[in-house]
One Martini backbone bead per residue (centre of mass of N, CA, C, O) as a GRO file, in nm:
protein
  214
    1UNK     BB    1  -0.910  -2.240   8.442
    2UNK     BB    2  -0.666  -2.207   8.279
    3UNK     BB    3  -0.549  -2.134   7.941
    4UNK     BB    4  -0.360  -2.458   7.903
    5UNK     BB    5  -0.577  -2.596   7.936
    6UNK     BB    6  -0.476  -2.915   7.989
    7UNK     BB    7  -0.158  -2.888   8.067
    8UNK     BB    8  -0.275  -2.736   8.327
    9UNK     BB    9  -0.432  -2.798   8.604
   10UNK     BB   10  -0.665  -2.698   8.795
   11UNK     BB   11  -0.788  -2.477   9.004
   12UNK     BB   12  -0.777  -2.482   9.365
   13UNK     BB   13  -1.042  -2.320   9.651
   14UNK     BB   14  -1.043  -2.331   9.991
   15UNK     BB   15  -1.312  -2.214  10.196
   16UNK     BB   16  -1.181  -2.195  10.545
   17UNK     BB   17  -1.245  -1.948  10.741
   18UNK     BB   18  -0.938  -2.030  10.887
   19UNK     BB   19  -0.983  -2.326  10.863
   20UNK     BB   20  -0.801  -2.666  10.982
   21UNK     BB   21  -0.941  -2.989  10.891
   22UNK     BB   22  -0.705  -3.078  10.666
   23UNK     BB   23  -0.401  -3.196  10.571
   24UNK     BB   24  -0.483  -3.079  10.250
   25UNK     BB   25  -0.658  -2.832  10.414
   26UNK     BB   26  -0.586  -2.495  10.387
   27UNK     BB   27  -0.638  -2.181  10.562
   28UNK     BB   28  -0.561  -2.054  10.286
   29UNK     BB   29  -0.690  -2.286  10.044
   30UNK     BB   30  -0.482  -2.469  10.001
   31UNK     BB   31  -0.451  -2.776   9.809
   32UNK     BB   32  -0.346  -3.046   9.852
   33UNK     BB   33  -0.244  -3.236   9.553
   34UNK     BB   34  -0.098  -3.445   9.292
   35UNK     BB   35  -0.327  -3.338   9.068
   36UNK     BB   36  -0.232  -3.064   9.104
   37UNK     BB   37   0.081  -3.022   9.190
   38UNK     BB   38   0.065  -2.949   9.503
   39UNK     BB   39   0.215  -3.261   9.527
   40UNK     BB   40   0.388  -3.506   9.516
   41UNK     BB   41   0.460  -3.762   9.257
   42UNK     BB   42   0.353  -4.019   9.016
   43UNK     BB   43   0.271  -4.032   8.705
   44UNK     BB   44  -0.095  -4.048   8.772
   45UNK     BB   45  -0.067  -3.867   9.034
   46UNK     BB   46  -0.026  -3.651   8.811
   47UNK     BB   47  -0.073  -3.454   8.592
   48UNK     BB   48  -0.207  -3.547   8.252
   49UNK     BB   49  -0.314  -3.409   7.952
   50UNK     BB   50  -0.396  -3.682   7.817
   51UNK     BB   51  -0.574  -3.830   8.080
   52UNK     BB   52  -0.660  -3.581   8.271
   53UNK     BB   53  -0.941  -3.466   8.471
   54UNK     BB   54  -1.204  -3.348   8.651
   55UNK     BB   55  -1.318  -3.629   8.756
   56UNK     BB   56  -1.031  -3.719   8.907
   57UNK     BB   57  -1.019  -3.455   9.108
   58UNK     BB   58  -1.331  -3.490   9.227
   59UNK     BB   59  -1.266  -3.812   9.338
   60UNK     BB   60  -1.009  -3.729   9.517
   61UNK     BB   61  -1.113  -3.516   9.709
   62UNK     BB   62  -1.380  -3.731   9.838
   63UNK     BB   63  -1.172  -3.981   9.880
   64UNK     BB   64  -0.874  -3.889   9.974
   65UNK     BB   65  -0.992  -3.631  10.183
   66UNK     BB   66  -1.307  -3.685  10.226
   67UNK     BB   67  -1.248  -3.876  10.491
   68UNK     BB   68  -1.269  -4.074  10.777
   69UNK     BB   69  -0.957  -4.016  10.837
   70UNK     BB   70  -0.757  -3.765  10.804
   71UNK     BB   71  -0.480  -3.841  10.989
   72UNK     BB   72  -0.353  -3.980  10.747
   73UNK     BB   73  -0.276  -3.782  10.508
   74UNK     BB   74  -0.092  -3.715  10.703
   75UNK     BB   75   0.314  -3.782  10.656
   76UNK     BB   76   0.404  -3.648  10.874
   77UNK     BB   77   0.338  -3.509  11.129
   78UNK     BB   78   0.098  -3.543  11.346
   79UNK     BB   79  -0.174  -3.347  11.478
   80UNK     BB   80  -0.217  -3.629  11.645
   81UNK     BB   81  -0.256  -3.911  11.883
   82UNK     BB   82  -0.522  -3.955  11.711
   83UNK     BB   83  -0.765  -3.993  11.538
   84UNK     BB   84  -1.002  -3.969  11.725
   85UNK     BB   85  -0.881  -3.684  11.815
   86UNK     BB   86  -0.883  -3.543  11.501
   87UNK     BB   87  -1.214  -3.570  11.460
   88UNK     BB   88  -1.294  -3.389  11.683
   89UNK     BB   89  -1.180  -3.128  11.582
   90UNK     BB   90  -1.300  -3.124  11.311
   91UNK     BB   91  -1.624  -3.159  11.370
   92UNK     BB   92  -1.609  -2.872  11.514
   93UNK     BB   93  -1.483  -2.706  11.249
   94UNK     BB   94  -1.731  -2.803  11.064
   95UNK     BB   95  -1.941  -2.652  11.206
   96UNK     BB   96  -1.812  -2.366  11.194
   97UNK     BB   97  -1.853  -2.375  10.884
   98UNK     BB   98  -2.137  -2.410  10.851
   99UNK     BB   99  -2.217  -2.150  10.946
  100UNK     BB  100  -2.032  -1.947  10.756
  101UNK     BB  101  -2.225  -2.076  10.501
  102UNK     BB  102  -2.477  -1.942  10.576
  103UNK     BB  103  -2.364  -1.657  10.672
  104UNK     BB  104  -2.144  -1.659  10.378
  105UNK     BB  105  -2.257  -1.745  10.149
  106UNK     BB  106  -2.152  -1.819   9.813
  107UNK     BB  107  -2.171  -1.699   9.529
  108UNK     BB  108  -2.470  -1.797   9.367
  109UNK     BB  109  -2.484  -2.050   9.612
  110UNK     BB  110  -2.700  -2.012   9.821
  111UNK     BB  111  -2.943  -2.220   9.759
  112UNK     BB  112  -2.731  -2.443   9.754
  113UNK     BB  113  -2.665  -2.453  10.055
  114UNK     BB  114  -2.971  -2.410  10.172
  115UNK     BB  115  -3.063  -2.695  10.055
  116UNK     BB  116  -2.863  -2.873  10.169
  117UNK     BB  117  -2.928  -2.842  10.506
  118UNK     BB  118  -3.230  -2.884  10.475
  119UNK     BB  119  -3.163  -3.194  10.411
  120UNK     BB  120  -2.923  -3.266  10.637
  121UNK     BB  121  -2.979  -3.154  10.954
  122UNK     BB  122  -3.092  -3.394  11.125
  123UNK     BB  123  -2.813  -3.556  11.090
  124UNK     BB  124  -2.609  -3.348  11.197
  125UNK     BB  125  -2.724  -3.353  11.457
  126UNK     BB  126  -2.732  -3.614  11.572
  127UNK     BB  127  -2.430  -3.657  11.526
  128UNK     BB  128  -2.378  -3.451  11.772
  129UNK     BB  129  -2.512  -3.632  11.962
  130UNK     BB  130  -2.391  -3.939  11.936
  131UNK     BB  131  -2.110  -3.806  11.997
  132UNK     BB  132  -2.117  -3.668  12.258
  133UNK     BB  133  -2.283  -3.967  12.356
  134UNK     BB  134  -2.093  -4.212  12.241
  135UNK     BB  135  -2.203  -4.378  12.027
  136UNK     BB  136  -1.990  -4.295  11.802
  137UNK     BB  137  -1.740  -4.283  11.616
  138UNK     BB  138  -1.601  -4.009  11.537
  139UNK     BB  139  -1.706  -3.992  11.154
  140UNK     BB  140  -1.922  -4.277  11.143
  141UNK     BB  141  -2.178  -4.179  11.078
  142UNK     BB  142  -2.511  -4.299  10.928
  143UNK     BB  143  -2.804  -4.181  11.022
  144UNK     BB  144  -2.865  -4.473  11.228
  145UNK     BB  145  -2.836  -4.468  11.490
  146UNK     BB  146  -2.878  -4.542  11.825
  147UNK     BB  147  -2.821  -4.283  12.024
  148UNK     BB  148  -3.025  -4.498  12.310
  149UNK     BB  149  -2.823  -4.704  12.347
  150UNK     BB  150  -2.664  -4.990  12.543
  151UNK     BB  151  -2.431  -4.941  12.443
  152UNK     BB  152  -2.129  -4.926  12.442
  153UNK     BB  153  -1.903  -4.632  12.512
  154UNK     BB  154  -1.743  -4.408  12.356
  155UNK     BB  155  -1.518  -4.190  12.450
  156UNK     BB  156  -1.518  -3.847  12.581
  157UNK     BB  157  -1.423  -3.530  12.584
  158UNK     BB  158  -1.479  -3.240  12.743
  159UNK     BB  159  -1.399  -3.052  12.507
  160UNK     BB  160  -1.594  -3.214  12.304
  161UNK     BB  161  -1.848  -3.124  12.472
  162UNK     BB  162  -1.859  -2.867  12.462
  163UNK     BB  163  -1.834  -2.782  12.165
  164UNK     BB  164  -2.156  -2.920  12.150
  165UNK     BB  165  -2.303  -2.714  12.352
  166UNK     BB  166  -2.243  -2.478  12.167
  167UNK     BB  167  -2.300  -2.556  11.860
  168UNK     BB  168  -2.594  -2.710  11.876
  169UNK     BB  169  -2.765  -2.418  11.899
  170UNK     BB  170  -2.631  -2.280  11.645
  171UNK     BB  171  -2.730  -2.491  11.421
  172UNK     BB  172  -3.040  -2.505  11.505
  173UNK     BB  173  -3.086  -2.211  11.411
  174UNK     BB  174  -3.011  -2.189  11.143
  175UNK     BB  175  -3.184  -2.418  11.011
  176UNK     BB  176  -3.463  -2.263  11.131
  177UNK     BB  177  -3.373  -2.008  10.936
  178UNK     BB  178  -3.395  -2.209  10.632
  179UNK     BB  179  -3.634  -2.424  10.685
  180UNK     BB  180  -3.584  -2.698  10.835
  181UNK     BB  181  -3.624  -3.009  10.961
  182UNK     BB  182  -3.679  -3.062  11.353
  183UNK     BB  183  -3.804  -3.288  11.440
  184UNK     BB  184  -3.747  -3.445  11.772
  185UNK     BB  185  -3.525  -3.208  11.813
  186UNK     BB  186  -3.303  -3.049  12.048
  187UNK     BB  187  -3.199  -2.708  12.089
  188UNK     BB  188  -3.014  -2.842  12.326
  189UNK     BB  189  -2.781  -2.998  12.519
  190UNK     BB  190  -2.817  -3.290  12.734
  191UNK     BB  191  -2.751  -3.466  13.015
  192UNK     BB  192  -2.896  -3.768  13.223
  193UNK     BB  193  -2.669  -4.018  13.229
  194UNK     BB  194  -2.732  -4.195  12.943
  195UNK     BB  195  -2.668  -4.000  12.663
  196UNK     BB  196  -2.957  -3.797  12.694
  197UNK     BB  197  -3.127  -3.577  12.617
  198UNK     BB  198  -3.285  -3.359  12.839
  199UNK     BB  199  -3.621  -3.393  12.713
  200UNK     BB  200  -3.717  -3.614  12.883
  201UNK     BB  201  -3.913  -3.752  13.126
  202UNK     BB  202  -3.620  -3.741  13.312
  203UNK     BB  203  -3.534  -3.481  13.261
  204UNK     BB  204  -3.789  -3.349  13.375
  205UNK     BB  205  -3.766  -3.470  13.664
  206UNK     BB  206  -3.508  -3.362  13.719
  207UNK     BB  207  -3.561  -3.078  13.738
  208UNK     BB  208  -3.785  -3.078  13.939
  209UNK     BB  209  -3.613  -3.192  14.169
  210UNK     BB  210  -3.411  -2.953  14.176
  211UNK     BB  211  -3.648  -2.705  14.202
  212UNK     BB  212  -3.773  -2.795  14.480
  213UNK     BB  213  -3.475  -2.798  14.646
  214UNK     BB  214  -3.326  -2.508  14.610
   0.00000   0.00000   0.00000
C-alpha cells in the first residue's frame, strides 16, 4: 500500500518466475488492470479513492484475470490461434510455476504454499492426465471427470503430451515430498492406447509381451 492509499490504488506485483502466462501478468511481474491504474479504463474501472477497495481489486484479480479463457483478456494482437491453443501453453506454464513455488516458496508464506498444494495436489494431477489423454478441453477441468470415459475424445497436440510427460512426474515427485496424499495416483504418464496412464492391467500386459518379444 502506497503511503497516500487511499488516493492511490495498492501496488501490486506478480512472482512470475520469468514466465508469462496471462496476457494481463508479465513476465517482469507488472499485472495490467484498469483498478490498478495500470490500463485504461472509464469511470469506476479506473481506482476511485472513495469508492474502490482491496476486495474489488481481490475479486478482479480472480474474476477477470484468472479466469478460464485467459486469451480473450489480450485485446490486441492474440497470444495464440485460438483459446484452446493458448489454455495448453498456460497450463504447462502454470505447472512448471507449482515447482518453481514448492521449491522457492515466497517467504512468511512457506506453510501457506505447502499447505495450499497438500490440499489440492490429487486434483492437479488428475487434471493432467484428464488433459494429456483428451477427456476435457484444457482450463475446464472440474475435479471430477471421469479421467477413463469411452466420450469423443478432445484433440491434443503432441507438444503439450510431451510437455505433460516431463512435468508430470516431476509434480507427483514434489507434492510427495510436501506429504501430499497420492493414491492410485500413476508416478509418471504412460498411454495404453485408449487415453489411460498405462499402470493397469492392460498396461502391464502391453509391457510384458513388449518384454517377451525384444
Amino acid at each position: 500500500f502506497p503511503s497516500d492509499y487511499p488516493n492511490n490504488p495498492p501496488k501490486v506485483y506478480y512472482r512470475s518466475f520469468g514466465l508469462r502466462l496471462n496476457p494481463n501478468l508479465y513476465n517482469s511481474g507488472y499485472v495490467c488492470l484498469s483498478l490498478l491504474n495500470t490500463w485504461g479504463g472509464k469511470g469506476t474501472e479506473r481506482w476511485c479513492p472513495d469508492k474502490s477497495t482491496i476486495l474489488q481489486v481481490l475479486l478482479s484479480l480472480q474474476g477477470l484475470v484468472l479466469n478460464e479463457k485467459p486469451y480473450y483478456n489480450e485485446p490486441g494482437i492474440k497470444p495464440a490461434w485460438s483459446w484452446e491453443s493458448y489454455n495448453a501453453d498456460v497450463f504447462a506454464l502454470s505447472c512448471k510455476t507449482m515447482l518453481y513455488l514448492m521449491k522457492k516458496p515466497a517467504r512468511n508464506f512457506e506453510g501457506f504454499i505447502a499447505a495450499h498444494f497438500r490440499d489440492h495436489a490429487s486434483v492437479i494431477l488428475k487434471a493432467c492426465v484428464a488433459y494429456r489423454n483428451g477427456r476435457v478441453r484444457i482450463g475446464l477441468f472440474d475435479g471430477d471427470a471421469p479421467v477413463g470415459s469411452k466420450k469423443k475424445k478432445v484433440n491434443v497436440s503432441k507438444k503439450f503430451k510431451d510437455s505433460m510427460n516431463e512435468l508430470y512426474p516431476e509434480l507427483y515427485k514434489a507434492f510427495n515430498r510436501i506429504g501430499a496424499s497420492l493414491k492410485n495416483l500413476p508416478e509418471k504418464l504412460e498411454d495404453d492406447g485408449d487415453g489411460k496412464p498405462a499402470n493397469g492391467i492392460i498396461g502391464k500386459l502391453k509391457r510384458f509381451w513388449e518384454a517377451m518379444t525384444a
